[in-house]
mmCIF file of C-alpha atoms in Angstrom:
data_model
loop_
_atom_site.group_PDB
_atom_site.id
_atom_site.type_symbol
_atom_site.label_atom_id
_atom_site.label_comp_id
_atom_site.label_asym_id
_atom_site.label_seq_id
_atom_site.Cartn_x
_atom_site.Cartn_y
_atom_site.Cartn_z
ATOM 1 C CA UNK A 1 -9.446 -12.810 -7.363
ATOM 2 C CA UNK A 2 -11.335 -13.076 -4.151
ATOM 3 C CA UNK A 3 -9.616 -15.281 -1.612
ATOM 4 C CA UNK A 4 -9.550 -12.361 0.765
ATOM 5 C CA UNK A 5 -9.136 -13.221 4.452
ATOM 6 C CA UNK A 6 -11.786 -10.722 5.430
ATOM 7 C CA UNK A 7 -12.951 -7.218 4.684
ATOM 8 C CA UNK A 8 -10.667 -4.406 5.757
ATOM 9 C CA UNK A 9 -13.041 -3.541 8.595
ATOM 10 C CA UNK A 10 -12.006 -6.815 10.228
ATOM 11 C CA UNK A 11 -8.633 -7.348 11.811
ATOM 12 C CA UNK A 12 -6.065 -5.601 9.617
ATOM 13 C CA UNK A 13 -2.633 -6.994 8.912
ATOM 14 C CA UNK A 14 -0.378 -6.230 11.866
ATOM 15 C CA UNK A 15 1.866 -3.210 11.501
ATOM 16 C CA UNK A 16 4.337 -4.688 13.989
ATOM 17 C CA UNK A 17 5.008 -1.410 15.752
ATOM 18 C CA UNK A 18 5.874 0.348 12.496
ATOM 19 C CA UNK A 19 3.849 3.577 12.218
ATOM 20 C CA UNK A 20 4.447 3.954 8.457
ATOM 21 C CA UNK A 21 3.216 0.404 7.864
ATOM 22 C CA UNK A 22 0.178 1.182 10.030
ATOM 23 C CA UNK A 23 -0.477 4.251 7.884
ATOM 24 C CA UNK A 24 -0.417 2.154 4.728
ATOM 25 C CA UNK A 25 -2.730 -0.511 6.166
ATOM 26 C CA UNK A 26 -5.159 2.198 7.273
ATOM 27 C CA UNK A 27 -4.951 3.902 3.857
ATOM 28 C CA UNK A 28 -5.911 0.670 2.096
ATOM 29 C CA UNK A 29 -8.835 0.244 4.476
ATOM 30 C CA UNK A 30 -9.938 3.867 4.080
ATOM 31 C CA UNK A 31 -9.783 3.731 0.279
ATOM 32 C CA UNK A 32 -11.776 0.491 0.354
ATOM 33 C CA UNK A 33 -14.384 2.052 2.653
ATOM 34 C CA UNK A 34 -14.598 5.239 0.608
ATOM 35 C CA UNK A 35 -15.210 3.300 -2.605
ATOM 36 C CA UNK A 36 -17.586 0.681 -1.185
ATOM 37 C CA UNK A 37 -19.722 3.073 0.861
ATOM 38 C CA UNK A 38 -19.450 5.973 -1.586
ATOM 39 C CA UNK A 39 -18.115 8.140 1.234
ATOM 40 C CA UNK A 40 -16.120 11.315 0.761
ATOM 41 C CA UNK A 41 -12.418 10.562 1.396
ATOM 42 C CA UNK A 42 -12.131 13.502 3.825
ATOM 43 C CA UNK A 43 -14.989 12.088 5.898
ATOM 44 C CA UNK A 44 -13.328 8.674 5.930
ATOM 45 C CA UNK A 45 -9.993 10.214 6.989
ATOM 46 C CA UNK A 46 -11.716 12.044 9.850
ATOM 47 C CA UNK A 47 -13.555 8.889 10.921
ATOM 48 C CA UNK A 48 -10.345 6.851 10.909
ATOM 49 C CA UNK A 49 -8.419 9.452 12.880
ATOM 50 C CA UNK A 50 -11.216 9.688 15.443
ATOM 51 C CA UNK A 51 -12.120 6.012 15.802
ATOM 52 C CA UNK A 52 -9.463 3.695 14.439
ATOM 53 C CA UNK A 53 -5.974 5.180 14.565
ATOM 54 C CA UNK A 54 -3.587 5.469 17.462
ATOM 55 C CA UNK A 55 -3.424 3.913 20.914
ATOM 56 C CA UNK A 56 -6.298 6.060 22.218
ATOM 57 C CA UNK A 57 -8.719 5.356 19.380
ATOM 58 C CA UNK A 58 -12.280 5.336 20.590
ATOM 59 C CA UNK A 59 -13.657 2.006 21.764
ATOM 60 C CA UNK A 60 -16.535 1.410 19.410
ATOM 61 C CA UNK A 61 -17.905 -1.069 16.928
ATOM 62 C CA UNK A 62 -14.570 -1.292 15.136
ATOM 63 C CA UNK A 63 -12.888 -2.949 18.119
ATOM 64 C CA UNK A 64 -10.237 -5.147 16.539
ATOM 65 C CA UNK A 65 -10.026 -2.833 13.513
ATOM 66 C CA UNK A 66 -8.031 -0.258 15.439
ATOM 67 C CA UNK A 67 -4.452 0.376 14.382
ATOM 68 C CA UNK A 68 -2.488 1.457 17.464
ATOM 69 C CA UNK A 69 0.719 2.692 15.826
ATOM 70 C CA UNK A 70 0.231 4.879 12.788
ATOM 71 C CA UNK A 71 1.832 7.823 11.042
ATOM 72 C CA UNK A 72 -1.391 9.835 10.667
ATOM 73 C CA UNK A 73 0.174 12.375 8.293
ATOM 74 C CA UNK A 74 1.325 9.656 5.894
ATOM 75 C CA UNK A 75 -2.089 7.971 6.132
ATOM 76 C CA UNK A 76 -3.922 11.193 5.232
ATOM 77 C CA UNK A 77 -1.452 12.029 2.450
ATOM 78 C CA UNK A 78 -1.889 8.621 0.788
ATOM 79 C CA UNK A 79 -5.698 8.766 0.940
ATOM 80 C CA UNK A 80 -5.847 12.382 -0.271
ATOM 81 C CA UNK A 81 -3.395 11.765 -3.114
ATOM 82 C CA UNK A 82 -5.267 8.653 -4.223
ATOM 83 C CA UNK A 83 -8.609 10.485 -4.132
ATOM 84 C CA UNK A 84 -7.328 13.591 -5.924
ATOM 85 C CA UNK A 85 -5.516 11.662 -8.656
ATOM 86 C CA UNK A 86 -7.782 8.618 -8.933
ATOM 87 C CA UNK A 87 -8.332 8.891 -12.705
ATOM 88 C CA UNK A 88 -4.630 9.125 -13.580
ATOM 89 C CA UNK A 89 -3.677 6.481 -10.991
ATOM 90 C CA UNK A 90 -6.338 4.110 -12.310
ATOM 91 C CA UNK A 91 -5.133 4.691 -15.859
ATOM 92 C CA UNK A 92 -1.566 3.807 -14.887
ATOM 93 C CA UNK A 93 -2.708 0.781 -12.881
ATOM 94 C CA UNK A 94 -4.856 -0.315 -15.838
ATOM 95 C CA UNK A 95 -1.813 -0.252 -18.127
ATOM 96 C CA UNK A 96 -0.127 -2.692 -15.738
ATOM 97 C CA UNK A 97 -2.977 -5.205 -15.974
ATOM 98 C CA UNK A 98 -3.757 -7.752 -18.669
ATOM 99 C CA UNK A 99 -6.110 -6.360 -21.307
ATOM 100 C CA UNK A 100 -8.785 -8.909 -20.389
ATOM 101 C CA UNK A 101 -8.536 -8.050 -16.686
ATOM 102 C CA UNK A 102 -9.703 -4.439 -16.142
ATOM 103 C CA UNK A 103 -9.259 -2.649 -12.816
ATOM 104 C CA UNK A 104 -12.992 -2.946 -12.087
ATOM 105 C CA UNK A 105 -12.668 -6.742 -12.137
ATOM 106 C CA UNK A 106 -10.136 -6.792 -9.277
ATOM 107 C CA UNK A 107 -11.091 -7.568 -5.705
ATOM 108 C CA UNK A 108 -11.962 -4.175 -4.132
ATOM 109 C CA UNK A 109 -9.332 -4.566 -1.383
ATOM 110 C CA UNK A 110 -6.668 -5.326 -3.987
ATOM 111 C CA UNK A 111 -7.832 -2.314 -5.998
ATOM 112 C CA UNK A 112 -7.534 -0.113 -2.879
ATOM 113 C CA UNK A 113 -4.059 -1.505 -2.176
ATOM 114 C CA UNK A 114 -2.860 -0.762 -5.719
ATOM 115 C CA UNK A 115 -4.321 2.754 -5.581
ATOM 116 C CA UNK A 116 -2.591 3.459 -2.261
ATOM 117 C CA UNK A 117 0.734 2.199 -3.614
ATOM 118 C CA UNK A 118 0.347 4.167 -6.847
ATOM 119 C CA UNK A 119 -0.388 7.301 -4.801
ATOM 120 C CA UNK A 120 2.877 6.789 -2.931
ATOM 121 C CA UNK A 121 4.828 6.163 -6.130
ATOM 122 C CA UNK A 122 3.355 9.374 -7.577
ATOM 123 C CA UNK A 123 4.694 11.476 -4.679
ATOM 124 C CA UNK A 124 8.290 12.411 -3.804
ATOM 125 C CA UNK A 125 10.804 9.611 -3.829
ATOM 126 C CA UNK A 126 10.969 8.984 -0.101
ATOM 127 C CA UNK A 127 10.858 6.129 0.651
ATOM 128 C CA UNK A 128 12.491 4.385 -2.288
ATOM 129 C CA UNK A 129 10.206 2.465 -4.646
ATOM 130 C CA UNK A 130 11.523 -0.929 -3.505
ATOM 131 C CA UNK A 131 10.537 -0.098 0.087
ATOM 132 C CA UNK A 132 7.020 0.845 -1.049
ATOM 133 C CA UNK A 133 6.755 -2.435 -3.005
ATOM 134 C CA UNK A 134 7.839 -4.473 0.035
ATOM 135 C CA UNK A 135 5.444 -2.655 2.365
ATOM 136 C CA UNK A 136 2.395 -3.199 0.153
ATOM 137 C CA UNK A 137 3.421 -6.772 -0.535
ATOM 138 C CA UNK A 138 3.455 -7.401 3.233
ATOM 139 C CA UNK A 139 0.007 -5.814 3.463
ATOM 140 C CA UNK A 140 -1.269 -7.972 0.590
ATOM 141 C CA UNK A 141 0.005 -11.063 2.389
ATOM 142 C CA UNK A 142 -1.921 -9.930 5.463
ATOM 143 C CA UNK A 143 -5.203 -9.520 3.596
ATOM 144 C CA UNK A 144 -5.075 -12.434 1.165
ATOM 145 C CA UNK A 145 -4.492 -16.186 1.269
ATOM 146 C CA UNK A 146 -4.448 -16.940 -2.460
ATOM 147 C CA UNK A 147 -2.574 -15.698 -5.502
ATOM 148 C CA UNK A 148 -3.319 -12.021 -4.898
ATOM 149 C CA UNK A 149 0.030 -11.198 -3.234
ATOM 150 C CA UNK A 150 1.942 -12.657 -6.184
ATOM 151 C CA UNK A 151 -0.322 -10.783 -8.595
ATOM 152 C CA UNK A 152 0.114 -7.592 -6.546
ATOM 153 C CA UNK A 153 3.896 -8.019 -6.638
ATOM 154 C CA UNK A 154 3.913 -7.966 -10.443
ATOM 155 C CA UNK A 155 1.619 -4.943 -10.637
ATOM 156 C CA UNK A 156 3.517 -3.078 -7.894
ATOM 157 C CA UNK A 157 6.783 -3.638 -9.762
ATOM 158 C CA UNK A 158 5.224 -2.348 -13.001
ATOM 159 C CA UNK A 159 3.797 0.699 -11.190
ATOM 160 C CA UNK A 160 7.132 1.480 -9.554
ATOM 161 C CA UNK A 161 8.848 1.351 -12.938
ATOM 162 C CA UNK A 162 6.128 3.528 -14.498
ATOM 163 C CA UNK A 163 6.329 6.217 -11.822
ATOM 164 C CA UNK A 164 9.995 5.992 -10.857
ATOM 165 C CA UNK A 165 11.878 4.541 -13.790
ATOM 166 C CA UNK A 166 15.042 6.343 -12.703
ATOM 167 C CA UNK A 167 15.230 4.155 -9.586
ATOM 168 C CA UNK A 168 15.433 1.074 -11.795
ATOM 169 C CA UNK A 169 17.905 2.365 -14.376
ATOM 170 C CA UNK A 170 20.959 0.157 -14.767
ATOM 171 C CA UNK A 171 23.976 1.400 -12.864
ATOM 172 C CA UNK A 172 26.882 1.968 -15.230
ATOM 173 C CA UNK A 173 29.730 -0.354 -14.411
ATOM 174 C CA UNK A 174 33.142 1.024 -13.605
ATOM 175 C CA UNK A 175 35.852 0.407 -16.154
ATOM 176 C CA UNK A 176 38.066 -2.555 -15.402
ATOM 177 C CA UNK A 177 41.341 -1.605 -13.757
ATOM 178 C CA UNK A 178 44.335 -1.643 -16.033
ATOM 179 C CA UNK A 179 47.091 -3.838 -14.897
#
């Protein structure tokens, strides 16, 4: 899986004026950068806050990689949760993949996206799981041209059900009115 539009340091998917979406895009990029460069997640968070996030982000080599509208607290929470729980998140993600397709075989951006989503699923239930799925699916469509978004959709659904099964429990139907 590698029909990626470009590395996350390029132009990120647009957040469309939605700060929470901007936070998720930035979290995927930060997790990618942390893994690829072997950088400490706290250092990456600080770098992003200083150089890439918000309307006043420093003009530097990132240029187009800036994300003007972002919920910085959500961004930091996603990255910190993913970093702190990476082993358990990866284990859960791995259970959602085909046995012959281990996590290490995934495109690194897709891996970062799944880790960010899993970190959100593993935290309190706001927003609802279906919202998290839709947000990361939009992000996947921004980063990839090929089959990755469809693949991500299946894995995101499996992760949501693993972490928040109660949100997917069937709703008991009301008894039929007697007439």
